[in-house]
CSV table of C-alpha atoms in Angstrom, one decimal:
chain,number,residue,atom,x,y,z
A,1,UNK,CA,47.9,-46.4,19.3
A,2,UNK,CA,50.5,-44.4,21.2
A,3,UNK,CA,51.3,-45.5,24.8
A,4,UNK,CA,50.8,-42.4,27.0
A,5,UNK,CA,53.1,-42.2,30.0
A,6,UNK,CA,54.1,-45.5,31.5
A,7,UNK,CA,57.8,-44.6,31.1
A,8,UNK,CA,59.1,-46.8,33.8
A,9,UNK,CA,57.0,-49.8,32.6
A,10,UNK,CA,58.2,-49.3,29.0
A,11,UNK,CA,61.8,-49.3,30.2
A,12,UNK,CA,61.3,-52.5,32.1
A,13,UNK,CA,59.6,-54.2,29.2
A,14,UNK,CA,62.4,-53.2,26.9
A,15,UNK,CA,65.0,-54.6,29.3
A,16,UNK,CA,63.1,-57.9,29.6
A,17,UNK,CA,62.9,-58.1,25.8
A,18,UNK,CA,66.7,-57.6,25.5
A,19,UNK,CA,67.6,-59.9,28.4
A,20,UNK,CA,70.0,-62.7,27.7
A,21,UNK,CA,68.0,-65.0,29.9
A,22,UNK,CA,64.5,-66.6,29.7
A,23,UNK,CA,62.0,-64.3,31.3
A,24,UNK,CA,58.7,-65.1,33.0
A,25,UNK,CA,56.9,-61.8,33.7
A,26,UNK,CA,53.7,-61.5,35.8
A,27,UNK,CA,51.6,-58.3,35.1
A,28,UNK,CA,48.7,-57.5,37.4
A,29,UNK,CA,46.6,-54.6,38.5
A,30,UNK,CA,43.1,-53.3,38.9
A,31,UNK,CA,40.6,-54.0,36.2
A,32,UNK,CA,40.5,-51.3,33.5
A,33,UNK,CA,43.9,-50.0,34.4
A,34,UNK,CA,45.4,-50.8,30.9
A,35,UNK,CA,47.4,-53.9,31.4
A,36,UNK,CA,46.5,-55.6,28.1
A,37,UNK,CA,46.8,-52.3,26.2
A,38,UNK,CA,50.3,-51.7,27.5
A,39,UNK,CA,51.6,-55.2,26.5
A,40,UNK,CA,49.8,-55.4,23.2
A,41,UNK,CA,50.8,-51.9,22.0
A,42,UNK,CA,54.4,-52.2,23.3
A,43,UNK,CA,55.1,-55.4,21.4
A,44,UNK,CA,52.6,-55.0,18.5
A,45,UNK,CA,53.8,-57.4,15.8
A,46,UNK,CA,56.5,-59.2,17.9
A,47,UNK,CA,54.2,-61.8,19.4
A,48,UNK,CA,55.1,-65.4,18.7
A,49,UNK,CA,51.8,-66.4,20.4
A,50,UNK,CA,49.0,-64.4,22.0
A,51,UNK,CA,45.9,-65.7,23.7
A,52,UNK,CA,43.3,-64.4,26.0
A,53,UNK,CA,41.3,-66.4,28.5
A,54,UNK,CA,37.5,-66.5,28.2
A,55,UNK,CA,35.3,-65.3,31.1
A,56,UNK,CA,33.0,-68.0,32.6
A,57,UNK,CA,34.0,-70.7,30.1
A,58,UNK,CA,34.8,-74.3,31.1
A,59,UNK,CA,37.9,-76.4,30.3
A,60,UNK,CA,36.6,-77.5,26.9
A,61,UNK,CA,35.9,-74.0,25.8
A,62,UNK,CA,39.2,-72.7,27.1
A,63,UNK,CA,41.1,-75.4,25.3
A,64,UNK,CA,39.3,-74.7,22.1
A,65,UNK,CA,40.1,-71.0,22.5
A,66,UNK,CA,43.8,-71.9,23.0
A,67,UNK,CA,43.7,-74.1,20.0
A,68,UNK,CA,42.3,-71.3,17.8
A,69,UNK,CA,45.3,-69.1,18.8
A,70,UNK,CA,47.8,-71.9,18.1
A,71,UNK,CA,46.3,-72.3,14.6
A,72,UNK,CA,46.5,-68.5,14.1
A,73,UNK,CA,50.2,-68.3,14.9
A,74,UNK,CA,51.2,-71.7,13.6
A,75,UNK,CA,52.1,-72.8,10.1
A,76,UNK,CA,50.1,-76.0,10.4
A,77,UNK,CA,46.7,-76.9,11.9
A,78,UNK,CA,46.9,-78.3,15.4
A,79,UNK,CA,44.3,-80.9,16.4
A,80,UNK,CA,42.1,-80.4,19.5
A,81,UNK,CA,43.5,-82.0,22.6
A,82,UNK,CA,41.9,-82.9,26.0
A,83,UNK,CA,44.6,-81.7,28.4
A,84,UNK,CA,46.6,-78.6,29.1
A,85,UNK,CA,49.8,-80.6,29.2
A,86,UNK,CA,49.2,-81.6,25.5
A,87,UNK,CA,48.1,-78.0,24.6
A,88,UNK,CA,51.4,-76.6,25.9
A,89,UNK,CA,53.3,-79.3,24.1
A,90,UNK,CA,51.7,-78.0,20.9
A,91,UNK,CA,52.8,-74.5,21.9
A,92,UNK,CA,56.3,-75.8,22.3
A,93,UNK,CA,56.2,-77.2,18.8
A,94,UNK,CA,54.9,-73.9,17.5
A,95,UNK,CA,57.7,-71.9,19.1
A,96,UNK,CA,60.4,-74.4,18.1
A,97,UNK,CA,59.3,-73.9,14.5
A,98,UNK,CA,58.9,-70.1,14.7
A,99,UNK,CA,60.8,-68.0,12.2
A,100,UNK,CA,61.1,-65.2,14.7
A,101,UNK,CA,64.7,-64.3,15.5
A,102,UNK,CA,65.7,-63.2,18.9
A,103,UNK,CA,63.2,-63.1,21.8
A,104,UNK,CA,59.9,-65.0,21.2
A,105,UNK,CA,57.2,-63.1,23.1
A,106,UNK,CA,54.4,-65.3,24.4
A,107,UNK,CA,51.5,-63.3,25.9
A,108,UNK,CA,48.8,-65.2,27.9
A,109,UNK,CA,46.2,-62.6,29.0
A,110,UNK,CA,43.5,-63.1,31.7
A,111,UNK,CA,45.5,-66.1,32.9
A,112,UNK,CA,43.2,-66.8,35.8
A,113,UNK,CA,40.3,-67.5,33.5
A,114,UNK,CA,42.1,-70.5,32.1
A,115,UNK,CA,42.4,-72.0,35.6
A,116,UNK,CA,38.9,-73.6,35.7
A,117,UNK,CA,38.0,-76.2,38.3
A,118,UNK,CA,39.8,-79.5,37.9
A,119,UNK,CA,41.2,-78.5,34.6
A,120,UNK,CA,44.9,-78.7,35.8
A,121,UNK,CA,45.8,-75.7,33.8
A,122,UNK,CA,48.6,-74.8,36.2
A,123,UNK,CA,50.1,-78.3,35.7
A,124,UNK,CA,50.3,-77.6,31.9
A,125,UNK,CA,51.9,-74.2,32.5
A,126,UNK,CA,54.4,-75.7,35.0
A,127,UNK,CA,55.4,-78.4,32.5
A,128,UNK,CA,55.8,-75.8,29.8
A,129,UNK,CA,58.1,-73.5,31.8
A,130,UNK,CA,60.0,-76.0,33.9
A,131,UNK,CA,60.4,-78.6,31.2
A,132,UNK,CA,61.2,-76.4,28.3
A,133,UNK,CA,61.0,-72.6,28.4
A,134,UNK,CA,63.2,-72.0,31.5
A,135,UNK,CA,66.2,-73.2,29.6
A,136,UNK,CA,65.5,-71.1,26.5
A,137,UNK,CA,67.1,-67.6,26.6
A,138,UNK,CA,65.0,-66.6,23.6
A,139,UNK,CA,61.7,-66.9,25.5
A,140,UNK,CA,59.8,-64.0,27.1
A,141,UNK,CA,56.6,-65.3,28.7
A,142,UNK,CA,54.2,-62.6,29.8
A,143,UNK,CA,51.1,-63.5,31.8
A,144,UNK,CA,48.5,-61.0,32.9
A,145,UNK,CA,45.3,-61.0,35.0
A,146,UNK,CA,43.0,-58.5,36.7
A,147,UNK,CA,42.4,-60.9,39.5
A,148,UNK,CA,45.5,-59.7,41.4
A,149,UNK,CA,44.9,-62.0,44.3
A,150,UNK,CA,44.9,-65.0,42.0
A,151,UNK,CA,48.2,-63.9,40.4
A,152,UNK,CA,49.7,-63.5,43.8
A,153,UNK,CA,48.5,-66.6,45.5
A,154,UNK,CA,48.4,-69.1,42.6
A,155,UNK,CA,51.4,-67.9,40.6
A,156,UNK,CA,53.8,-65.4,42.2
A,157,UNK,CA,53.7,-67.2,45.7
A,158,UNK,CA,53.1,-70.6,44.2
A,159,UNK,CA,54.2,-73.4,46.6
A,160,UNK,CA,54.3,-76.1,44.0
A,161,UNK,CA,56.3,-76.6,40.8
A,162,UNK,CA,56.2,-72.9,39.9
A,163,UNK,CA,57.7,-71.8,43.2
A,164,UNK,CA,60.1,-68.9,42.5
A,165,UNK,CA,59.7,-69.4,38.7
A,166,UNK,CA,58.4,-65.9,37.9
A,167,UNK,CA,61.4,-63.8,37.1
A,168,UNK,CA,59.8,-60.4,37.0
A,169,UNK,CA,56.7,-58.9,38.8
A,170,UNK,CA,55.0,-55.9,37.3
A,171,UNK,CA,52.1,-54.4,39.3
A,172,UNK,CA,50.5,-51.8,37.0
A,173,UNK,CA,49.2,-48.7,38.7
A,174,UNK,CA,46.7,-46.1,37.6
A,175,UNK,CA,47.8,-43.0,35.7
A,176,UNK,CA,49.3,-40.1,37.7
A,177,UNK,CA,47.7,-36.6,37.2
A,178,UNK,CA,50.5,-35.8,34.7
A,179,UNK,CA,49.8,-38.9,32.7
A,180,UNK,CA,46.1,-38.0,32.7
A,181,UNK,CA,46.9,-34.6,31.4
A,182,UNK,CA,49.1,-36.1,28.6
A,183,UNK,CA,46.3,-38.6,27.8
A,184,UNK,CA,43.7,-35.8,27.5
A,185,UNK,CA,46.0,-33.8,25.2
A,186,UNK,CA,46.6,-36.8,23.0
A,187,UNK,CA,42.9,-37.2,22.6
A,188,UNK,CA,42.4,-33.5,21.9
A,189,UNK,CA,40.3,-33.1,25.0
A,190,UNK,CA,40.7,-29.7,26.5
A,191,UNK,CA,40.6,-29.5,30.3
A,192,UNK,CA,42.3,-27.2,32.7
A,193,UNK,CA,44.3,-28.7,35.6
A,194,UNK,CA,41.4,-28.0,38.1
A,195,UNK,CA,39.1,-30.0,35.9
A,196,UNK,CA,41.7,-32.8,35.5
A,197,UNK,CA,42.0,-33.0,39.3
A,198,UNK,CA,38.2,-33.2,39.6
A,199,UNK,CA,38.1,-35.8,36.9
A,200,UNK,CA,40.7,-37.8,39.0
A,201,UNK,CA,38.5,-37.4,42.0
A,202,UNK,CA,35.7,-39.2,40.2
A,203,UNK,CA,37.4,-41.7,37.9
A,204,UNK,CA,41.0,-41.9,39.3
A,205,UNK,CA,43.7,-42.5,36.8
A,206,UNK,CA,41.9,-45.3,35.1
A,207,UNK,CA,42.6,-45.1,31.3
A,208,UNK,CA,39.5,-47.1,30.3
A,209,UNK,CA,37.2,-44.6,32.1
A,210,UNK,CA,38.8,-41.3,30.8
A,211,UNK,CA,39.1,-42.7,27.3
A,212,UNK,CA,35.3,-42.5,27.2
A,213,UNK,CA,35.3,-38.7,27.4
A,214,UNK,CA,33.7,-36.7,24.6
A,215,UNK,CA,36.0,-33.8,23.7
A,216,UNK,CA,33.0,-31.7,22.7
A,217,UNK,CA,31.5,-31.8,26.2
A,218,UNK,CA,32.6,-30.2,29.5
A,219,UNK,CA,33.7,-32.3,32.4
A,220,UNK,CA,30.3,-32.0,34.1
A,221,UNK,CA,28.5,-33.0,30.8
A,222,UNK,CA,30.8,-36.1,30.5
A,223,UNK,CA,30.1,-37.1,34.1
A,224,UNK,CA,26.4,-36.8,33.5
A,225,UNK,CA,26.6,-38.7,30.3
A,226,UNK,CA,28.7,-41.6,31.6
A,227,UNK,CA,27.4,-42.0,35.1
A,228,UNK,CA,23.9,-40.5,35.4
A,229,UNK,CA,22.2,-40.9,32.0
A,230,UNK,CA,19.9,-43.9,31.6
A,231,UNK,CA,22.3,-45.9,29.4
A,232,UNK,CA,25.5,-44.4,30.8
A,233,UNK,CA,28.5,-46.5,30.1
A,234,UNK,CA,29.7,-46.4,33.7
A,235,UNK,CA,26.3,-46.3,35.4
A,236,UNK,CA,26.4,-50.0,36.3
A,237,UNK,CA,30.2,-50.3,36.5
A,238,UNK,CA,30.2,-50.9,40.2
A,239,UNK,CA,28.4,-54.2,40.3
A,240,UNK,CA,30.1,-55.4,37.1
A,241,UNK,CA,33.5,-54.5,38.4
A,242,UNK,CA,33.4,-56.4,41.6
A,243,UNK,CA,31.4,-59.4,40.2
A,244,UNK,CA,34.0,-59.8,37.4
A,245,UNK,CA,36.9,-59.9,39.9
A,246,UNK,CA,35.8,-61.8,42.9
A,247,UNK,CA,33.8,-64.9,43.7
A,248,UNK,CA,31.2,-64.2,46.4
A,249,UNK,CA,31.5,-60.5,45.4
A,250,UNK,CA,28.8,-59.6,47.9
A,251,UNK,CA,31.3,-60.1,50.8
A,252,UNK,CA,33.8,-57.8,49.1
A,253,UNK,CA,31.1,-55.2,48.6
A,254,UNK,CA,30.1,-55.5,52.2
A,255,UNK,CA,33.7,-54.6,53.2
A,256,UNK,CA,34.0,-51.6,50.9
A,257,UNK,CA,30.6,-50.4,52.1
A,258,UNK,CA,31.8,-50.5,55.7
A,259,UNK,CA,34.9,-48.6,54.8
A,260,UNK,CA,32.9,-46.0,52.9
A,261,UNK,CA,31.0,-45.2,56.0
A,262,UNK,CA,34.2,-44.4,57.9
A,263,UNK,CA,36.4,-42.2,55.7
A,264,UNK,CA,39.3,-42.3,58.1
A,265,UNK,CA,39.4,-46.1,57.8
A,266,UNK,CA,38.8,-49.0,60.1
A,267,UNK,CA,40.8,-51.6,61.8
A,268,UNK,CA,40.3,-55.3,61.0
A,269,UNK,CA,38.4,-55.8,64.2
A,270,UNK,CA,36.1,-52.9,63.3
A,271,UNK,CA,35.5,-54.3,59.8
A,272,UNK,CA,34.7,-57.7,61.3
A,273,UNK,CA,32.2,-56.2,63.7
A,274,UNK,CA,30.4,-54.3,61.0
A,275,UNK,CA,30.3,-57.0,58.3
A,276,UNK,CA,30.1,-60.1,60.5
A,277,UNK,CA,33.0,-61.5,58.4
A,278,UNK,CA,35.7,-63.3,60.3
A,279,UNK,CA,38.8,-65.4,60.2
A,280,UNK,CA,40.7,-66.4,57.1
A,281,UNK,CA,37.8,-65.4,54.9
A,282,UNK,CA,38.1,-61.7,55.9
A,283,UNK,CA,41.8,-61.8,55.7
A,284,UNK,CA,41.6,-63.0,52.1
A,285,UNK,CA,39.1,-60.4,51.2
A,286,UNK,CA,41.2,-57.6,52.7
A,287,UNK,CA,44.3,-58.9,50.9
A,288,UNK,CA,42.5,-59.2,47.6
A,289,UNK,CA,41.1,-55.7,47.8
A,290,UNK,CA,44.5,-54.3,48.7
A,291,UNK,CA,46.3,-56.0,45.9
A,292,UNK,CA,43.6,-54.8,43.4
A,293,UNK,CA,44.0,-51.3,44.6
A,294,UNK,CA,40.5,-50.8,46.0
A,295,UNK,CA,41.7,-50.2,49.5
A,296,UNK,CA,45.0,-49.3,51.2
A,297,UNK,CA,46.3,-50.4,54.5
A,298,UNK,CA,48.6,-48.3,56.6
A,299,UNK,CA,49.9,-48.0,60.1
A,300,UNK,CA,49.0,-45.3,62.5
A,301,UNK,CA,52.0,-43.1,63.4
A,302,UNK,CA,54.2,-44.7,66.1
A,303,UNK,CA,51.8,-47.6,66.5
A,304,UNK,CA,52.5,-51.3,66.1
A,305,UNK,CA,51.1,-53.5,63.3
A,306,UNK,CA,48.1,-54.5,65.2
A,307,UNK,CA,46.9,-50.9,64.6
A,308,UNK,CA,46.8,-51.4,60.9
A,309,UNK,CA,44.1,-49.2,59.3
A,310,UNK,CA,42.2,-50.1,56.1
A,311,UNK,CA,40.8,-47.3,54.0
A,312,UNK,CA,38.7,-47.2,50.8
A,313,UNK,CA,40.7,-45.4,48.1
A,314,UNK,CA,39.2,-46.5,44.8
A,315,UNK,CA,37.9,-43.2,43.3
A,316,UNK,CA,35.1,-44.6,41.2
A,317,UNK,CA,33.8,-46.7,44.1
A,318,UNK,CA,33.8,-43.7,46.4
A,319,UNK,CA,32.0,-41.6,43.8
A,320,UNK,CA,29.5,-44.4,43.3
A,321,UNK,CA,28.6,-44.6,47.0
A,322,UNK,CA,28.4,-40.8,47.3
A,323,UNK,CA,26.3,-40.1,44.2
A,324,UNK,CA,25.5,-42.8,41.7
A,325,UNK,CA,24.0,-45.3,44.2
A,326,UNK,CA,20.3,-44.5,44.9
A,327,UNK,CA,20.3,-41.7,42.3
A,328,UNK,CA,17.7,-42.1,39.6
A,329,UNK,CA,18.9,-41.7,36.0
A,330,UNK,CA,18.4,-38.2,34.8
A,331,UNK,CA,19.9,-35.5,32.7
A,332,UNK,CA,22.2,-32.8,34.2
A,333,UNK,CA,22.3,-34.3,37.7
A,334,UNK,CA,26.0,-33.7,38.2
A,335,UNK,CA,25.9,-30.2,36.7
A,336,UNK,CA,23.3,-29.2,39.4
A,337,UNK,CA,25.5,-30.6,42.2
A,338,UNK,CA,28.6,-28.5,41.5
A,339,UNK,CA,27.8,-25.7,43.9
A,340,UNK,CA,26.0,-27.8,46.5
A,341,UNK,CA,27.1,-28.6,50.1
A,342,UNK,CA,27.0,-32.3,49.2
A,343,UNK,CA,29.6,-31.7,46.5
A,344,UNK,CA,31.7,-29.7,48.9
A,345,UNK,CA,31.8,-32.4,51.5
A,346,UNK,CA,32.7,-35.1,48.9
A,347,UNK,CA,35.3,-33.0,47.1
A,348,UNK,CA,37.3,-32.3,50.3
A,349,UNK,CA,37.7,-36.0,51.0
A,350,UNK,CA,38.3,-36.9,47.4
A,351,UNK,CA,41.0,-34.3,47.1
A,352,UNK,CA,42.7,-35.8,50.1
A,353,UNK,CA,42.8,-39.1,48.3
A,354,UNK,CA,44.3,-37.5,45.2
A,355,UNK,CA,47.1,-36.0,47.4
A,356,UNK,CA,47.7,-39.4,49.0
A,357,UNK,CA,48.0,-40.9,45.5
A,358,UNK,CA,50.7,-38.4,44.8
A,359,UNK,CA,52.9,-38.7,47.8
A,360,UNK,CA,56.0,-38.8,45.7
A,361,UNK,CA,55.2,-35.5,44.0
A,362,UNK,CA,54.6,-33.9,47.4
A,363,UNK,CA,58.0,-35.1,48.6
A,364,UNK,CA,59.6,-33.8,45.5
A,365,UNK,CA,58.1,-30.3,46.0
A,366,UNK,CA,59.3,-30.4,49.6
A,367,UNK,CA,62.8,-31.0,48.3
A,368,UNK,CA,63.1,-34.4,50.1
A,369,UNK,CA,62.9,-36.8,47.2
A,370,UNK,CA,66.3,-38.1,48.1
A,371,UNK,CA,65.6,-38.3,51.9
A,372,UNK,CA,64.4,-41.6,53.3
A,373,UNK,CA,60.9,-41.2,54.7
A,374,UNK,CA,58.1,-43.1,56.2
A,375,UNK,CA,54.5,-42.1,55.7
A,376,UNK,CA,51.6,-42.8,58.0
A,377,UNK,CA,48.4,-41.3,59.4
A,378,UNK,CA,47.8,-40.2,63.0
A,379,UNK,CA,44.7,-40.0,65.2
A,380,UNK,CA,44.8,-38.4,68.6
A,381,UNK,CA,43.9,-40.8,71.4
A,382,UNK,CA,42.4,-37.9,73.5
A,383,UNK,CA,41.5,-34.8,71.4
A,384,UNK,CA,40.0,-36.4,68.3
A,385,UNK,CA,42.5,-34.6,66.0
A,386,UNK,CA,43.6,-36.4,62.9
A,387,UNK,CA,46.3,-36.0,60.2
A,388,UNK,CA,45.9,-38.2,57.1
A,389,UNK,CA,49.4,-37.8,55.8
A,390,UNK,CA,52.4,-37.7,58.2
A,391,UNK,CA,55.8,-37.7,56.5
A,392,UNK,CA,58.5,-38.8,59.0
A,393,UNK,CA,61.9,-37.9,57.6
A,394,UNK,CA,65.4,-39.2,58.4
A,395,UNK,CA,66.6,-35.5,58.4
A,396,UNK,CA,64.8,-35.1,61.7
A,397,UNK,CA,61.7,-33.3,60.4
A,398,UNK,CA,58.1,-34.4,60.4
A,399,UNK,CA,55.6,-32.9,58.0
A,400,UNK,CA,52.0,-32.9,59.1
A,401,UNK,CA,50.1,-32.4,55.8
A,402,UNK,CA,46.7,-30.8,55.7
A,403,UNK,CA,44.8,-31.0,52.4
A,404,UNK,CA,42.2,-28.4,51.4
A,405,UNK,CA,40.2,-28.2,48.2
A,406,UNK,CA,39.1,-24.6,47.4
A,407,UNK,CA,37.9,-22.5,44.5
A,408,UNK,CA,40.4,-19.8,45.3
A,409,UNK,CA,43.4,-19.2,47.5
A,410,UNK,CA,42.7,-20.9,50.9
A,411,UNK,CA,42.2,-18.5,53.8
A,412,UNK,CA,43.4,-19.6,57.2
A,413,UNK,CA,41.0,-18.1,59.6
A,414,UNK,CA,41.6,-17.3,63.3
A,415,UNK,CA,39.7,-20.5,64.3
A,416,UNK,CA,41.5,-22.7,61.8
A,417,UNK,CA,44.9,-21.3,62.9
A,418,UNK,CA,44.0,-22.4,66.4
A,419,UNK,CA,43.0,-25.8,65.1
A,420,UNK,CA,46.4,-26.2,63.4
A,421,UNK,CA,48.3,-25.1,66.5
A,422,UNK,CA,46.3,-27.6,68.6
A,423,UNK,CA,46.9,-30.4,66.2
A,424,UNK,CA,50.6,-29.8,66.1
A,425,UNK,CA,50.9,-29.5,69.9
A,426,UNK,CA,48.7,-32.6,70.5
A,427,UNK,CA,50.8,-34.6,68.0
A,428,UNK,CA,54.1,-33.6,69.7
A,429,UNK,CA,52.7,-34.3,73.2
A,430,UNK,CA,51.2,-37.7,72.3
A,431,UNK,CA,54.0,-39.0,70.1
A,432,UNK,CA,56.8,-37.7,72.3
A,433,UNK,CA,58.7,-36.8,69.1
A,434,UNK,CA,61.9,-34.8,69.4
A,435,UNK,CA,61.9,-34.0,65.7
A,436,UNK,CA,61.0,-30.6,64.3
A,437,UNK,CA,57.3,-30.7,63.3
A,438,UNK,CA,56.3,-28.7,60.3
A,439,UNK,CA,52.8,-27.9,59.1
A,440,UNK,CA,52.3,-28.3,55.4
A,441,UNK,CA,49.3,-27.2,53.5
A,442,UNK,CA,48.3,-28.9,50.2
A,443,UNK,CA,45.7,-26.7,48.4
A,444,UNK,CA,44.4,-26.0,44.9
A,445,UNK,CA,45.7,-22.5,44.5
A,446,UNK,CA,47.8,-21.8,47.6
A,447,UNK,CA,47.3,-19.7,50.7
A,448,UNK,CA,46.1,-16.2,50.9
A,449,UNK,CA,48.6,-14.2,53.0
A,450,UNK,CA,47.3,-12.9,56.3
A,451,UNK,CA,48.2,-12.8,59.9
A,452,UNK,CA,47.5,-16.5,60.3
A,453,UNK,CA,49.3,-17.9,57.3
A,454,UNK,CA,52.6,-17.9,59.1
A,455,UNK,CA,51.4,-21.0,61.1
A,456,UNK,CA,52.3,-23.0,58.0
A,457,UNK,CA,56.0,-23.8,57.2
A,458,UNK,CA,55.5,-25.1,53.6
A,459,UNK,CA,52.9,-25.1,50.9
A,460,UNK,CA,52.1,-27.5,48.1
A,461,UNK,CA,49.8,-26.4,45.2
A,462,UNK,CA,47.6,-28.4,42.9
A,463,UNK,CA,50.1,-27.6,40.1
A,464,UNK,CA,52.9,-29.4,42.1
A,465,UNK,CA,51.0,-32.6,41.9
A,466,UNK,CA,51.4,-32.7,38.1
A,467,UNK,CA,55.2,-32.9,38.3
């Protein structure tokens, strides 16, 4: 199958494949984001060895699985062994006798599942790389896992024999809006850009989710079928998703629930107070959720690191809490919600998250792609005003970005114009900035010109997020 988008990732993989040095590549990212598909389809028939770990299997089962892969790619039957060191010795034998010229690509998928208790899998991997592969310029070892925290803590930041052994790190992110559009076109699914944005607000840019769309159905019909029908493929995705990634997933769910109740985000202290989780355990949970892309952490404008804010940003999780949770299975639920106040409240916040996911496109439209910037959020300490995206530019301009999701051109009323002026004035007074402060509106279809639209210095349209 064709790989849609992922241009930067494909360039990197090609570079690693053509490298004159041994390469040890760690690929990680949120479950369902397409890691396995990317590696499998990019290399196709170039694998010298390819194996996938088994979920919830013990050492014996994992070794048997590894042995089956050895026998598939080898020219001789390999006997079953009892240790990972011996299993990797057999892999060395297979590779030394491989007829493949040039780079030999080894792909170990779901690496974390091999690392069962007391199995000493990492010892075998360490012996394989340090004792043999690291001196072979014809070796390209790619390892992959959805458990991003495991990849970071056990492999990339390994403090033992694999310390600094990973040569390339590839965190795979979700599709952009443009990539989603290309994906839908490749599947002959006809959606306008407004529908693609709303799809993103529900499913994010997760290929696994949008690949389930039925091209004969509307967006609303697809959402009903996948999320609200009795046997919908994504109806129980929430519990399956977190349980498959995290031990003691109930603690992770407690954190995302707390963040869902405060859309602007919470400090670590506020999360601890709400969930009763403390110490290193909470630190690890926040770190894991951040690395897997479920939450983001950012600093409030002009504040020190102790003011780090954590915000829930996973689109499916947000949609689950707003609509799927506590909703009985039924036909046409989503179709009946489209013109409701509940939909309006959700869509405003979800659109903000889409915009935050496309900061680079916003900067490009502002003409500052080549200008060094810092992005943050800002909350007034006195007036209660808030700006979710502040772009602080080295050319001595600050953009305060307001995001509005509307069915037509957005109208700035007299009251809203006053709100914008107050936000700008309060921001300047509280931050003491000497930079020029511009108001930027990000909307679906732009602003309707009236006596108040002059309050805004720059506009970003939904179309611009597709660049």
